[in-house]
Structures are given as C-alpha cells and as structure tokens.
Short mmCIF file of C-alpha atoms and ligand atoms in Angstrom, two decimals:
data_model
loop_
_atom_site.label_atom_id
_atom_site.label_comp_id
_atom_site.label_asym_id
_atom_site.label_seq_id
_atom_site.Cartn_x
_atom_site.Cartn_y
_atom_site.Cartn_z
CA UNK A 1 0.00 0.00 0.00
CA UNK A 2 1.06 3.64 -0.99
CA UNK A 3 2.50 5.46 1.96
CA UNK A 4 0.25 9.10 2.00
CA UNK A 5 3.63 11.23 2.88
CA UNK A 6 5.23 9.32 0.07
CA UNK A 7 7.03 12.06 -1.59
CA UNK A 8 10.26 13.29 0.70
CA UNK A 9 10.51 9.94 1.00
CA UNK A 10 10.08 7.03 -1.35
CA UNK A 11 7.94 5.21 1.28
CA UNK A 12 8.57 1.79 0.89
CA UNK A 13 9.22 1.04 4.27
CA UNK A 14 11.05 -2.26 5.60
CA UNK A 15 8.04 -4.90 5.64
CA UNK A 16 9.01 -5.49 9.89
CA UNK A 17 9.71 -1.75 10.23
CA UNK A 18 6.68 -0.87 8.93
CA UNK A 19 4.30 -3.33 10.71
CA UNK A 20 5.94 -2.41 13.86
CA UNK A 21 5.58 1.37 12.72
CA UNK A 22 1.53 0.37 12.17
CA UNK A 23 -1.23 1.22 14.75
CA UNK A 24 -4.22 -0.27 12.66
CA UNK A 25 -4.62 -3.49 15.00
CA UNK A 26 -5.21 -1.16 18.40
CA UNK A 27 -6.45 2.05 16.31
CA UNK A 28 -9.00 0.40 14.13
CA UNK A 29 -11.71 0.63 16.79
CA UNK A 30 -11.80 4.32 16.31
CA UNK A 31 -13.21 3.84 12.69
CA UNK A 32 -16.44 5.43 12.86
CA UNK A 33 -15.10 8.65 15.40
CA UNK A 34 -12.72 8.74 12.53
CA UNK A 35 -15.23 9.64 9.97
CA UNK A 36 -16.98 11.67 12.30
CA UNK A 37 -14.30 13.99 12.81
CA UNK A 38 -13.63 13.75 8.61
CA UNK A 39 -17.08 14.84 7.98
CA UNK A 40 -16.99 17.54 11.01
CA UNK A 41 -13.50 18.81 8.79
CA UNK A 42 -14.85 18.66 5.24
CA UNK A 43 -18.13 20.32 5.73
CA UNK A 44 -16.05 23.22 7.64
CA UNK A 45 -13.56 23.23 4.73
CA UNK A 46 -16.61 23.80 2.50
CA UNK A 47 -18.57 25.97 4.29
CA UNK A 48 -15.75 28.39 4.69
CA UNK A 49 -14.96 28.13 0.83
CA UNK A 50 -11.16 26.48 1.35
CA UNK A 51 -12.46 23.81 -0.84
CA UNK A 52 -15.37 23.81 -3.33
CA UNK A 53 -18.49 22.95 -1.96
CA UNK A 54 -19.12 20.61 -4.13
CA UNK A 55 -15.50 18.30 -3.01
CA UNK A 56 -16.92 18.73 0.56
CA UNK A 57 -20.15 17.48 -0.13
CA UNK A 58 -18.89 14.33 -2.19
CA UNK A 59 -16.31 13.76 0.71
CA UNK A 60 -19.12 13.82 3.02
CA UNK A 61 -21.37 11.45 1.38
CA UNK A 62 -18.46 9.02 0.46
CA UNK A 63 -17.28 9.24 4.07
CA UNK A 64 -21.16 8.17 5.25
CA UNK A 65 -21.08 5.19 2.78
CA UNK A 66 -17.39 4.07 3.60
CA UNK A 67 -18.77 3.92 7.57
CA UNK A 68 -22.19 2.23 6.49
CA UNK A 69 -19.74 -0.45 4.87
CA UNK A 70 -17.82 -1.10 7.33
CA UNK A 71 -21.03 -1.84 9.67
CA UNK A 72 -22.33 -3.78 6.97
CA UNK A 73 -19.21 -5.63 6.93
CA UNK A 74 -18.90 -5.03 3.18
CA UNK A 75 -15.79 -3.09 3.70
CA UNK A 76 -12.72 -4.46 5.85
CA UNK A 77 -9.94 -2.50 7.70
CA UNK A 78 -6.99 -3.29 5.91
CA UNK A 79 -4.55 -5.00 8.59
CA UNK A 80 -1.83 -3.52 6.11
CA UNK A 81 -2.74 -0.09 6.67
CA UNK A 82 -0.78 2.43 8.85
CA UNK A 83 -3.60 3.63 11.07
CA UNK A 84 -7.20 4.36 10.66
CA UNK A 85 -6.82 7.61 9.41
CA UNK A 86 -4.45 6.42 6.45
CA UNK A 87 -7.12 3.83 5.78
CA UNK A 88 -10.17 5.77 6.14
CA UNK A 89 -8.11 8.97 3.35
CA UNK A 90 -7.42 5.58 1.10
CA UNK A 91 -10.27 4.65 0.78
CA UNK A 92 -12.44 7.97 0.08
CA UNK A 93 -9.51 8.56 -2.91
CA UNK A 94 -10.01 5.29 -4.05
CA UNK A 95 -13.88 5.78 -4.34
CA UNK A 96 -13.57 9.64 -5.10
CA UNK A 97 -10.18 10.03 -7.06
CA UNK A 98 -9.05 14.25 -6.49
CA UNK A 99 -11.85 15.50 -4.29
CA UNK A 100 -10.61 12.77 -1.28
CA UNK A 101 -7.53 14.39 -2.15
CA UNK A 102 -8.27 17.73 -0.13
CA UNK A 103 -9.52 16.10 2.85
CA UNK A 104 -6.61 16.82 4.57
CA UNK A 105 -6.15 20.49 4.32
CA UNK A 106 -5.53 22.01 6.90
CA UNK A 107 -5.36 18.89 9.25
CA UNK A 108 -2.49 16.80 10.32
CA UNK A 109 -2.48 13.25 11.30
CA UNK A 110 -1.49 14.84 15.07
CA UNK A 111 -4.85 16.26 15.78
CA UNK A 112 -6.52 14.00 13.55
CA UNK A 113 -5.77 11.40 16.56
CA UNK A 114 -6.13 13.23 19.06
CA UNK A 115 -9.74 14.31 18.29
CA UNK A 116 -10.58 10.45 17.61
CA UNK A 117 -9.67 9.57 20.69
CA UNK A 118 -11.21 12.07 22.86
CA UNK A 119 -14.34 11.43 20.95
CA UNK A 120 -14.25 7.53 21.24
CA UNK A 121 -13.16 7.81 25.09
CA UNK A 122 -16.55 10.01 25.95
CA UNK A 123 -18.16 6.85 24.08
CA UNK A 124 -16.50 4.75 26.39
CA UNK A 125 -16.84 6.76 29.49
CA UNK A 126 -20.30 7.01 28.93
CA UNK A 127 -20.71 3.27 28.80
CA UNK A 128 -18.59 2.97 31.75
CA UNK A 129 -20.48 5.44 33.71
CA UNK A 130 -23.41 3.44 33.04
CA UNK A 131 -22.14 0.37 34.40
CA UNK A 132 -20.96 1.83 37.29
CA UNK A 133 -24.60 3.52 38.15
CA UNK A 134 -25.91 -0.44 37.53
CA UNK A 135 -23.76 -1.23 40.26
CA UNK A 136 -24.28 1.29 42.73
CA UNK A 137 -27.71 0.87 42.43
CA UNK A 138 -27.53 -2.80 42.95
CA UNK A 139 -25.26 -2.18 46.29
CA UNK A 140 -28.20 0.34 47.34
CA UNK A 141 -30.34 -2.35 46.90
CA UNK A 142 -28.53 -5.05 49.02
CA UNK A 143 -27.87 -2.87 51.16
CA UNK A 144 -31.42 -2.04 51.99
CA UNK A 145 -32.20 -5.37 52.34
CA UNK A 146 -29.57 -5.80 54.95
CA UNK A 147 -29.99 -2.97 56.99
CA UNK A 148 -30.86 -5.16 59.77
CA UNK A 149 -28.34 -7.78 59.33
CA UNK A 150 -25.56 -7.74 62.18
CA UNK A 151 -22.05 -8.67 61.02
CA UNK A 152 -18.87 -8.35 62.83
CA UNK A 153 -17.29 -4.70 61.05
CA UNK A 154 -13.37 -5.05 61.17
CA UNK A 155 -10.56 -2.89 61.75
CA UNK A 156 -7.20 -4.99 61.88
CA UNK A 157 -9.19 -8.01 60.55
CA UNK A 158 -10.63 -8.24 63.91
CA UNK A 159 -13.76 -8.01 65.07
CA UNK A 160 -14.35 -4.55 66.28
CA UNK A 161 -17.64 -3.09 66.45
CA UNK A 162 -21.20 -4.51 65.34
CA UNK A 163 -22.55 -3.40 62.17
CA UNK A 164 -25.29 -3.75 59.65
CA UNK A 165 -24.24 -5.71 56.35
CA UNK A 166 -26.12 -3.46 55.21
CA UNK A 167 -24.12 0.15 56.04
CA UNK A 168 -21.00 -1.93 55.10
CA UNK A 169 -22.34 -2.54 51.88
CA UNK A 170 -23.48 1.26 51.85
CA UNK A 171 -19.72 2.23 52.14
CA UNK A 172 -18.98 0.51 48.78
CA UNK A 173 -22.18 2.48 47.23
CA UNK A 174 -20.86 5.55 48.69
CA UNK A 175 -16.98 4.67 47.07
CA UNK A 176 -18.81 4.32 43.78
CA UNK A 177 -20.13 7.83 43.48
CA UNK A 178 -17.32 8.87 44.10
CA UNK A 179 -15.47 6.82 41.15
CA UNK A 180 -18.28 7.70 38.95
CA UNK A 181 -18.37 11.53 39.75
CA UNK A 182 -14.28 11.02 38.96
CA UNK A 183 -14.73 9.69 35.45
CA UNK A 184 -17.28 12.28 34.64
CA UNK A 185 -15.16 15.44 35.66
CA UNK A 186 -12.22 13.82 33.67
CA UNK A 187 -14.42 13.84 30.86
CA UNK A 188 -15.63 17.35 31.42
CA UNK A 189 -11.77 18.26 31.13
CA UNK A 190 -11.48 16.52 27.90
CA UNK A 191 -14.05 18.06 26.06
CA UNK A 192 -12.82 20.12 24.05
CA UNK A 193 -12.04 19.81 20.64
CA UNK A 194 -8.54 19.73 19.12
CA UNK A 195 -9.29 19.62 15.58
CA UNK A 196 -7.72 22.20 13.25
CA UNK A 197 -4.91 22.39 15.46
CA UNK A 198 -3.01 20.93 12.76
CA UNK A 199 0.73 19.51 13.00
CA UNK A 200 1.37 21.71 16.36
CA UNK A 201 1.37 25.27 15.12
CA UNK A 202 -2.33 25.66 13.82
CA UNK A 203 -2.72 27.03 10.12
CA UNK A 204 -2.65 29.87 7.24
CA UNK A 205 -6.07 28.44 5.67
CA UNK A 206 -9.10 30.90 7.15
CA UNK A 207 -10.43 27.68 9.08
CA UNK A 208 -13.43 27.65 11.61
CA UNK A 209 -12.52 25.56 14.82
CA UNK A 210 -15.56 26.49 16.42
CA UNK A 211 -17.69 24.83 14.02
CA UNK A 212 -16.09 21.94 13.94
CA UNK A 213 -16.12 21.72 17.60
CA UNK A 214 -19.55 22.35 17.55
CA UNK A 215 -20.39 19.68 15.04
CA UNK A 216 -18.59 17.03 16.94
CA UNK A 217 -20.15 17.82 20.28
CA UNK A 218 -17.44 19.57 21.92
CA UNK A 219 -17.27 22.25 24.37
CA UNK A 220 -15.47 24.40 22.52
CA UNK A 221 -11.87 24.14 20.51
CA UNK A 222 -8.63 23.46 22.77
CA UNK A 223 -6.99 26.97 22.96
CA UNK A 224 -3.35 26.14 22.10
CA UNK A 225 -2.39 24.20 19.18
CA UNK A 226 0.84 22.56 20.80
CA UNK A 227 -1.07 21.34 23.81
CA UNK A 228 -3.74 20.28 21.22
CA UNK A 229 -1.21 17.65 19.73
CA UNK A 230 1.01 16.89 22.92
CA UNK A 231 -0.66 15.80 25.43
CA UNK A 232 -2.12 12.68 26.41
CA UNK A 233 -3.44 13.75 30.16
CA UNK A 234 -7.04 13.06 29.43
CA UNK A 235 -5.90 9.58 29.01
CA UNK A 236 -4.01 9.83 32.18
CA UNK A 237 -6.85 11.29 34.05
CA UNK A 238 -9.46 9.00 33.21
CA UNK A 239 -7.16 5.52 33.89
CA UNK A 240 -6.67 7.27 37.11
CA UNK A 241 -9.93 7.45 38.04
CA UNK A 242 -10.38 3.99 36.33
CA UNK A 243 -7.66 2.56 38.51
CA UNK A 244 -9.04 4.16 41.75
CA UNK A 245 -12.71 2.63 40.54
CA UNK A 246 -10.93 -1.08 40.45
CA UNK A 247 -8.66 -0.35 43.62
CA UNK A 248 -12.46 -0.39 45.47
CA UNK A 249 -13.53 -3.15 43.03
CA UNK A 250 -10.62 -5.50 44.19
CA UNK A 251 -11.49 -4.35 48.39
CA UNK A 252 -14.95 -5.64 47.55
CA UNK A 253 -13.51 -8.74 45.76
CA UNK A 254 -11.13 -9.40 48.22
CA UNK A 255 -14.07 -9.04 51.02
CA UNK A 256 -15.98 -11.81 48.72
CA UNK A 257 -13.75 -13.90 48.53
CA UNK A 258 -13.17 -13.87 52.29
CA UNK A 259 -16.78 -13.84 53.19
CA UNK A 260 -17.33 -17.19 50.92
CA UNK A 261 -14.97 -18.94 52.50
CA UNK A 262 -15.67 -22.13 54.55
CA UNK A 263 -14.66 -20.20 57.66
CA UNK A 264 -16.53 -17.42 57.36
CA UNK A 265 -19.62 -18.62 54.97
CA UNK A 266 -21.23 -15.23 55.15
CA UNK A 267 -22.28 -15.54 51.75
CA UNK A 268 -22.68 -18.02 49.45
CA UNK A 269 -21.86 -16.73 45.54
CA UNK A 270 -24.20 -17.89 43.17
CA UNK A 271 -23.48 -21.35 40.86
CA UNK A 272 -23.52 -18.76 37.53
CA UNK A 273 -20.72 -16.43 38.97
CA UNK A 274 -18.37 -19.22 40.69
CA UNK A 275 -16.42 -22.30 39.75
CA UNK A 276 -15.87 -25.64 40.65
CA UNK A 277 -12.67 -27.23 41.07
CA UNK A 278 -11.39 -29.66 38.30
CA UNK A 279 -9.74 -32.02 40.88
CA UNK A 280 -11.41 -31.50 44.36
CA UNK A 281 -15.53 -32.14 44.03
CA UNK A 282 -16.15 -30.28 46.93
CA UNK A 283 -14.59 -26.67 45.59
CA UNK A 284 -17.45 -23.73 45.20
CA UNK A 285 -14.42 -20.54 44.23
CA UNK A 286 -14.78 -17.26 44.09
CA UNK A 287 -13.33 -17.27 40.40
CA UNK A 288 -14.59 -13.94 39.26
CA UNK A 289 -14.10 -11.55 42.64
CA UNK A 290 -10.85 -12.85 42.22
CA UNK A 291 -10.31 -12.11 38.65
CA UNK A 292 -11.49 -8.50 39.12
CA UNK A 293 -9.15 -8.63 42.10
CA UNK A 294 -6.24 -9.59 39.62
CA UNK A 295 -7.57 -7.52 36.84
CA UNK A 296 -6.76 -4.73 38.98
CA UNK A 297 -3.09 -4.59 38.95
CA UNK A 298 -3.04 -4.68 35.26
CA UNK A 299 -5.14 -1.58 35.03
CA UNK A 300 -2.75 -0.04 37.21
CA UNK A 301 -0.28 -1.55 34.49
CA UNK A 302 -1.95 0.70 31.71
CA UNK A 303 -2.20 3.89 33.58
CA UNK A 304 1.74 3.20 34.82
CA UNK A 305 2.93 2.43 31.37
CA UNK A 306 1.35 5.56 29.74
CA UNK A 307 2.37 7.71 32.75
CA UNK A 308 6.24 6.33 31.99
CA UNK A 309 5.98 6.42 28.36
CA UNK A 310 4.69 10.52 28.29
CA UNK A 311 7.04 11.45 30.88
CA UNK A 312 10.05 13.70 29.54
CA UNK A 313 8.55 13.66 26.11
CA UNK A 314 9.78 17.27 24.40
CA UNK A 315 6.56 19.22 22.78
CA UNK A 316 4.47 18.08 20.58
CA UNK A 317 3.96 15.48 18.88
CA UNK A 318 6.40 12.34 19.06
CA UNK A 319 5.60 8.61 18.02
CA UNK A 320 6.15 7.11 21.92
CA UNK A 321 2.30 9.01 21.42
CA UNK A 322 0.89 6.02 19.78
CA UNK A 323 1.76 3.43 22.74
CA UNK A 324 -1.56 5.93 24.33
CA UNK A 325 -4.63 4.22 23.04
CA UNK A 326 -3.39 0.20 23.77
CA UNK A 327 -2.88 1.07 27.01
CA UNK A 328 -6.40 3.48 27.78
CA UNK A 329 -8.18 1.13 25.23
CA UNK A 330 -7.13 -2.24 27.68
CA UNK A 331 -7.75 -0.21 30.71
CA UNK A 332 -11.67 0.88 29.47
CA UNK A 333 -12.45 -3.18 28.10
CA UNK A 334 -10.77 -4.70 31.62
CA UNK A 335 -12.60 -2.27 33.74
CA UNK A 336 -16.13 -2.98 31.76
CA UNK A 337 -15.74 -6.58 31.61
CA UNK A 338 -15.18 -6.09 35.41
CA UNK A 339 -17.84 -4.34 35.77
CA UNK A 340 -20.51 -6.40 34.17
CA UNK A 341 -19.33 -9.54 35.90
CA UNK A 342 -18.95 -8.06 39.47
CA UNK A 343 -22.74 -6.45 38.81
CA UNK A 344 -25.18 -9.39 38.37
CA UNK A 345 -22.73 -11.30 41.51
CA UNK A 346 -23.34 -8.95 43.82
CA UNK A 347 -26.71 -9.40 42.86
CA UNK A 348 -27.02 -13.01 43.06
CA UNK A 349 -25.53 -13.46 45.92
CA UNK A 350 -26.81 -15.07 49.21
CA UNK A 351 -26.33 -13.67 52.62
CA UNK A 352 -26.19 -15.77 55.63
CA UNK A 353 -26.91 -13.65 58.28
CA UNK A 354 -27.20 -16.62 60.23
CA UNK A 355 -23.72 -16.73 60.43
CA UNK A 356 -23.20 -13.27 60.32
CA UNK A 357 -24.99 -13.16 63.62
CA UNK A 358 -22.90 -16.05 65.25
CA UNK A 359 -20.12 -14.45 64.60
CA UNK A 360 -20.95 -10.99 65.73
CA UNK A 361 -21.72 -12.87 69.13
CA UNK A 362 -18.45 -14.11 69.89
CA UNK A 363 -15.18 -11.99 70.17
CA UNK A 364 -16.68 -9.40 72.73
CA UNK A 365 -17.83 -6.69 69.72
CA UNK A 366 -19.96 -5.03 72.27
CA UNK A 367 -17.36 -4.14 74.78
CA UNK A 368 -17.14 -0.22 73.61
CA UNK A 369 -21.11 -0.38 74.11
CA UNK A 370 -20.08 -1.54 77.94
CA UNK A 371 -17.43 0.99 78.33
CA UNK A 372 -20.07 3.61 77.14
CA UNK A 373 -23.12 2.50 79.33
CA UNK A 374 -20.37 3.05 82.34
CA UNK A 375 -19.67 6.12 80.79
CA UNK A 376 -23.09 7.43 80.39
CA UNK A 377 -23.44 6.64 84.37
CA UNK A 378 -20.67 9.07 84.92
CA UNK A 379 -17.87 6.97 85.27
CA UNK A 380 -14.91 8.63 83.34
CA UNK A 381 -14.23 7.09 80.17
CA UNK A 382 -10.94 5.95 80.63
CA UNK A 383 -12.16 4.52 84.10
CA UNK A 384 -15.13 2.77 82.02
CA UNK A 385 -12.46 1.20 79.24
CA UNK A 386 -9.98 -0.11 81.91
CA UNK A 387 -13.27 -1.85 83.70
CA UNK A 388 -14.43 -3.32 80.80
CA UNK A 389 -11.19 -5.06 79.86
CA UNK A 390 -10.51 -6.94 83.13
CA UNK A 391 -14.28 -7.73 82.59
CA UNK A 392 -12.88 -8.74 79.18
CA UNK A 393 -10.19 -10.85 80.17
CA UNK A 394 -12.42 -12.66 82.92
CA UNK A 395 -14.32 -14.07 80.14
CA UNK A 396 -11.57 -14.90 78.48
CA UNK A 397 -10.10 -16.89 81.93
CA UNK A 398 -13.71 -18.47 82.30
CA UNK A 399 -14.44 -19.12 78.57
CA UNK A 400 -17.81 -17.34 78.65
CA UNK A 401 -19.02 -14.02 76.87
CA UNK A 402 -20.28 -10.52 78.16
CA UNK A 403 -23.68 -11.79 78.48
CA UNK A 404 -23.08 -15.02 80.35
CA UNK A 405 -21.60 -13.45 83.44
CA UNK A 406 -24.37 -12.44 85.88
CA UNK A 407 -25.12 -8.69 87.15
CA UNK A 408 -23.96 -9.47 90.67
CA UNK A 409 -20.39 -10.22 88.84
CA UNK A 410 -20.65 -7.25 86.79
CA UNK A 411 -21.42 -5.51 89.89
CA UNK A 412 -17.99 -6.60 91.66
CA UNK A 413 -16.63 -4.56 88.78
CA UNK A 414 -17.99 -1.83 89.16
CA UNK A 415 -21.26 -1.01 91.46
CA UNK A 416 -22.95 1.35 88.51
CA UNK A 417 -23.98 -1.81 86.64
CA UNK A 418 -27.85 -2.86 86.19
CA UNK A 419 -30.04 -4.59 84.57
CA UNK A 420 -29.59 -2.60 81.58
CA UNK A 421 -26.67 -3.53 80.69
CA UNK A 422 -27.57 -6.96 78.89
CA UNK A 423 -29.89 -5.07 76.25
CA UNK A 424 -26.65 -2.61 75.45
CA UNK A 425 -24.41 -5.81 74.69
CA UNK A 426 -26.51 -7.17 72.37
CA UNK A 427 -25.00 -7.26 69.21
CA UNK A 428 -28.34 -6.13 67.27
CA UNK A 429 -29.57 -3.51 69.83
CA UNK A 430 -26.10 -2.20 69.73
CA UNK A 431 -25.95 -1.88 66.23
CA UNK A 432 -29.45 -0.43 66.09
CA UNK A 433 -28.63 2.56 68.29
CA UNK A 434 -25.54 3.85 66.42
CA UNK A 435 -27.80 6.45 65.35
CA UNK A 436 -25.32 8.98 65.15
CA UNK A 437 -25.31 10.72 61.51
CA UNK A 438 -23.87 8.38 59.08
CA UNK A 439 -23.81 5.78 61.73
CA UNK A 440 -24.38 2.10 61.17
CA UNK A 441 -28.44 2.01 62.29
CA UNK A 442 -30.83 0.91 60.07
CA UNK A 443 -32.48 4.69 59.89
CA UNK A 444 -29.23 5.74 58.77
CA UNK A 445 -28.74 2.75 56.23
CA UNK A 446 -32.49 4.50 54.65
CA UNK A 447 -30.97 8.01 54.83
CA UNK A 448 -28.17 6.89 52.75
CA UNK A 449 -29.91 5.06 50.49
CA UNK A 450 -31.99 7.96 49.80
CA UNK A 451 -28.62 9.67 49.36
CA UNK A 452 -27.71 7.30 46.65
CA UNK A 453 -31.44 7.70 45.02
CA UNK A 454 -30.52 11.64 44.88
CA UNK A 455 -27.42 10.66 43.48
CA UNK A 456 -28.25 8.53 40.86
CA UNK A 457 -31.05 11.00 39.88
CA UNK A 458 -29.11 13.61 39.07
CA UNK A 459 -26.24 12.08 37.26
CA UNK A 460 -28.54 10.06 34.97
N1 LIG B 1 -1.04 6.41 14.53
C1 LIG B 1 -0.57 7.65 15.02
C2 LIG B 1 -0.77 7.70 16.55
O1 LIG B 1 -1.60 7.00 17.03
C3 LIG B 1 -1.28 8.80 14.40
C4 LIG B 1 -0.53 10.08 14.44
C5 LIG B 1 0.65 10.02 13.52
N2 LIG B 1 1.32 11.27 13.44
C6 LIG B 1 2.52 11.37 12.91
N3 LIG B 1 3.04 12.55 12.92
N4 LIG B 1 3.17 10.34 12.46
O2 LIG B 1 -0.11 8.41 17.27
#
C-alpha cells in the first residue's frame, strides 16, 4: 500500500519496520469517530470556501457510505494499513479520485488522533459510567435489604464493632459515586475539541474551529495548538480514576472472597458467577471476585505504562504518542468486563446472616457499648475502658461471653452496673442505636440510600 507522505521519501518502508511502525490493530476501533471527525472537517472546509463545496459534499457522502460499509461488513480495515486515518483517506480517494484528495487540508495526522480519541473515550466513558450507576444501584439495593443484618465490622481483621451488612455494603455504594463523579469530571476536562490544530502550530487556511467543535459535540476548541497535539493527560486522568474505581472493586472482591470462604460462609456466591474445582468435588471458588481482584493490577499496568511512556517527552507530537490508546483502550475493556461480571454477583448473591450473627456474638464486639453505658453513668471514660477489659479478660479466663456473666459479677466490677446492661451488649440492639449521623443504624442505612437515590437521579 502507498505510503500518503510518500514524496520526501520514497515510502517503501522495511516490511518489519513498517508493521511495527503500524497502529491499525489497536487504532482500528476508532473507525467510525474517525469519519466523524472527517465529515466535522470537510463540511467546515466547505462551508468556509477552502475547498469547493461541491469536493466537501462528495467527501461527506463518500465518508457516510465508507462507515455504512464497514457496519455492513462489506468493507474491511486493511490490517496492512498504517492507522485508521491512512485507511479511512485511502479509501475515500479510491472511491472519489481528487476531491478525497483535499480532505486533509488544513489537518495533520497529530490532531486528527487526538480528536478520535477524545471522541471515542466520551463513548466509552459514557458506557462505563453506566455500568458503574448499575452497580451502585444494585449495592443500594442489598444494602437495603440488609440494613438489619448484624455482622462483625473489622478494623485490623478483627472483630471490632457490630454493624449492619447493610451500612457496610453502603460504604462501597458511597466509594462508587465517588469513582463515577471522577470519570465524569475527567471527561468534562477533555471536552474540548482539538481539531484544526493541525501539526502543532495551527494554520494559514481561514479555518473555523468552532464549528467543527460544535459539530462534533465539543465544548469548545482546545486553545493552544501545541497542547492540542502533545498531550495525552485526558488519558491519564481517566485511567486514574479507572484505577481508583478497580482499587475499590478489588477491596470488595477481596471481602468476597473472604466472606465465601468455609470459615466465614457469610455468603454463598451464586453457581452462575463461581467455579468448581477440576480435581477436588467439593470446591465452590470465588473465580470472578478474584479475577477482578487480579484484573486490577493490570489496570494499574496501563495507567503506569502511559504515565512512563509521556514522561520527559519534548513538545508536541512524538511517536512514543501512539503506545496511548493500547494502554487506555485495555484499561476501558478490563474495567467494563469487570464491571458487568462483578454487577449481576453482587446481585445473586446469598447472605447468611445466620452466620453473620454467630459471629458478631463471639469476640466481645460489644465491649465499647459496655465501656459507654459506664460512661453514660458518669464513670470517666478511661475509668469505664480499663473496667471493661478486666471484665474482658475474665471471660476470656472463664471461657464465657459478656452476656453469660451475671449482674452481681458485673457488679464486683464496678457497682454502677444494672439490669440494663444486657440489652446494650446485644450485638443487634447495639448496632441499632448507632444512630449517630452516618452511623451504622438501620435509619441511617435509609438516609443513605436515599442519598444514593438523589445521586443517581441527578447524574442520569
Ligand atoms: N497512529 C498515530 C498515533 O496513534 C497517528 C498520528 C501520527 N502522526 C505522525 N506525525 N506520524 O499516534
């Protein structure tokens, strides 16, 4: 295939150098933002008389049937090809001769890129977003549902305080918004259009950037022409935010994985998102919390690997550019496919509160709750903490918990004890009363959900 800057240059390039020199394989995708951003060009170049009307309107009606085509499948990407953009320019001269020809006034290849991939990432972003609301709806619904549930809640690993499955589950929800909101203000960054910017310096042709910008859905045109080509931060920004969203995605994983185990069974993953085991007959895993869990780290890869490969880079444009879009592109399909897995699990999934309950029994998760009732009676706190651990460490001695030890015994510990007392150990009354705002009761669980409900109905 005839290289377009053939000319300076015989272009016949070394058959290895040039497939290594080709994008097509990871750029192809971009086909139809591509022609978008061709159309967007020529009907600016022909509405502002740089090229007769009549080229721009054959351009723009050979660029519609070149895209129909290709969804038809009657037209192929040529794997030969240098990039999309040299394909897409091929194949309008091919079916146009001279008129395809001026296409490329006053355009380089530099912004040509850039524009297609800030118009295919707010495609992807978009779909993202989506997914993400799916989920954090779904959490708002288990949550709910589980707002009366007591579970051990953890700090160390070791069970600290009692809590609602629930308002743990309402943390994630809460996380979520927060990823979502991220990816949406990175997008709001990016949209502006960098079209017409040209090689780096802009151009002598009388073009209209605004239109163009306009046309395509942008905010408005990117102000400086050398930023326009050189930088690759909206990438950066939005595998960030990406690589934050999976850093809670593998927590919640990891907190699955846990929870299904045989020593915890707090929940039990449904048959359609877990695996057997191809030797032991017994095995229920966790395959796909842990594959998001994995899946992770390689996002963290992409956004690494980009961040290396633009660092030091001299203004504008330079080739290490093109490593961009296989790293964003992997980071967008691993965090969807992550994403629509770790969705419908969540959902699926059954909760044993059963054993949620045993276990927020044992291991003494009400002995702030003691501390505080002293407390509440007057007895300084530090007084009421020190109490409550020899009471702590008697049970220990005797093998009993908090609530088999009768009042007179409490009483030897300290005389402001009463009857009282058993109702505030108890895991589920303790749990219900951490009314405080944002607190774990199940009032508060509500109040968040309706948080979420605002949430969700504004950023839909
Ligand atoms: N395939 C190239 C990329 O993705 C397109 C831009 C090429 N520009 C150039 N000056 N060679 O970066």
């Amino acid at each position: 295939m005839e290289k377009l800057w053939a000319g300076r240059s015989s272009g016949s390039v070394d058959p290895t150098a040039d497939d290594f020199n080709s994008s097509i394989r990871v750029d192809s995708r971009m086909i139809e933002e591509d022609i978008k951003g061709s159309v967007a060009h020529a009907a600016m170049l022909g509405a502002k008389g740089i090229i007769p009307a009549d080229d721009a309107e054959s351009i723009v009606s050979a660029l519609g049937s070149i895209l129909d085509d290709i969804k038809s499948g009657a037209l192929e990407i040529d794997p030969r090809a240098e990039d999309v953009h040299t394909f897409a320019e091929s194949v309008l001269t091919e079916r146009i001769g001279d008129a395809g020809k001026k296409l490329h006034t006053a355009r380089s290849r530099n912004d040509q890129v850039a524009v297609d991939t800030r118009l295919y990432l707010k495609k992807e972003a978009k779909t993202i977003l989506d997914l993400v609301y799916e989920l954090i709806s779904t959490v708002r619904d288990r949550a709910v549902e589980n707002k009366e549930t007591v579970m051990p809640g953890y700090t160390h690993l070791q069970r600290a305080q009692p809590i609602s499955f629930g308002h743990h589950l309402m943390a994630y929800a809460m996380m979520l918004t927060r990823d979502a909101d991220r990816i949406a203000d990175a997008v709001k960054r990016m949209d502006f259009s960098p079209l017409g910017a040209c090689a780096l310096a802009g151009t002598t042709f009388d073009t209209d950037r605004f239109m163009t910008a306009e046309s395509l859905g942008f905010t408005a045109p990117t102000a400086n022409s050398v930023d326009s080509v050189s930088d690759r931060d909206f990438c950066l920004e939005l595998m960030s935010a990406l690589s934050i969203l999976m850093m809670h995605l593998s927590r919640f994983s990891e907190e699955i994985v846990l929870w299904s185990s045989f020593e915890f069974r707090y929940i039990e993953l449904d048959d359609a998102f877990s695996t057997g085991s191809s030797i032991m007959p017994q095995k229920k895993n966790p395959d796909m919390a842990e594959l998001v869990r994995g899946k992770t780290g390689r996002v963290y890869g992409d956004l690494l690997s980009l961040l290396v490969t633009m660092k030091s880079l001299p203004l504008a444009y330079n080739k290490d550019m093109q490593e961009d879009k296989e790293a964003t592109f992997d980071a967008f399909d691993t965090a969807k496919v992550c994403l629509s897995v770790f969705t419908p699990m969540i959902k699926t999934m059954k909760v044993r509160a059963d054993r949620m309950l045993d276990a927020a029994k044992g291991g003494f998760i009400t002995a702030t709750d003691l501390a505080d009732l002293l407390a509440k009676s007057g007895v300084p706190f530090r007084t009421a903490y020190k109490i409550t651990g020899e009471i702590v460490s008697y049970c220990i001695k005797e093998n009993i918990t908090l609530d088999g030890i009768p009042l007179e015994k409490y009483r030897e510990f300290c005389p402001a004890f009463d009857e009282s007392l058993y109702a505030v150990i108890d895991p589920a009354e303790a749990m219900k009363k951490r009314t405080s705002y944002g607190g774990t009761s199940p009032d508060s669980v509500d109040a968040q959900a309706e948080y979420i409900d605002a949430f969700l109905a504004s950023r839909k």
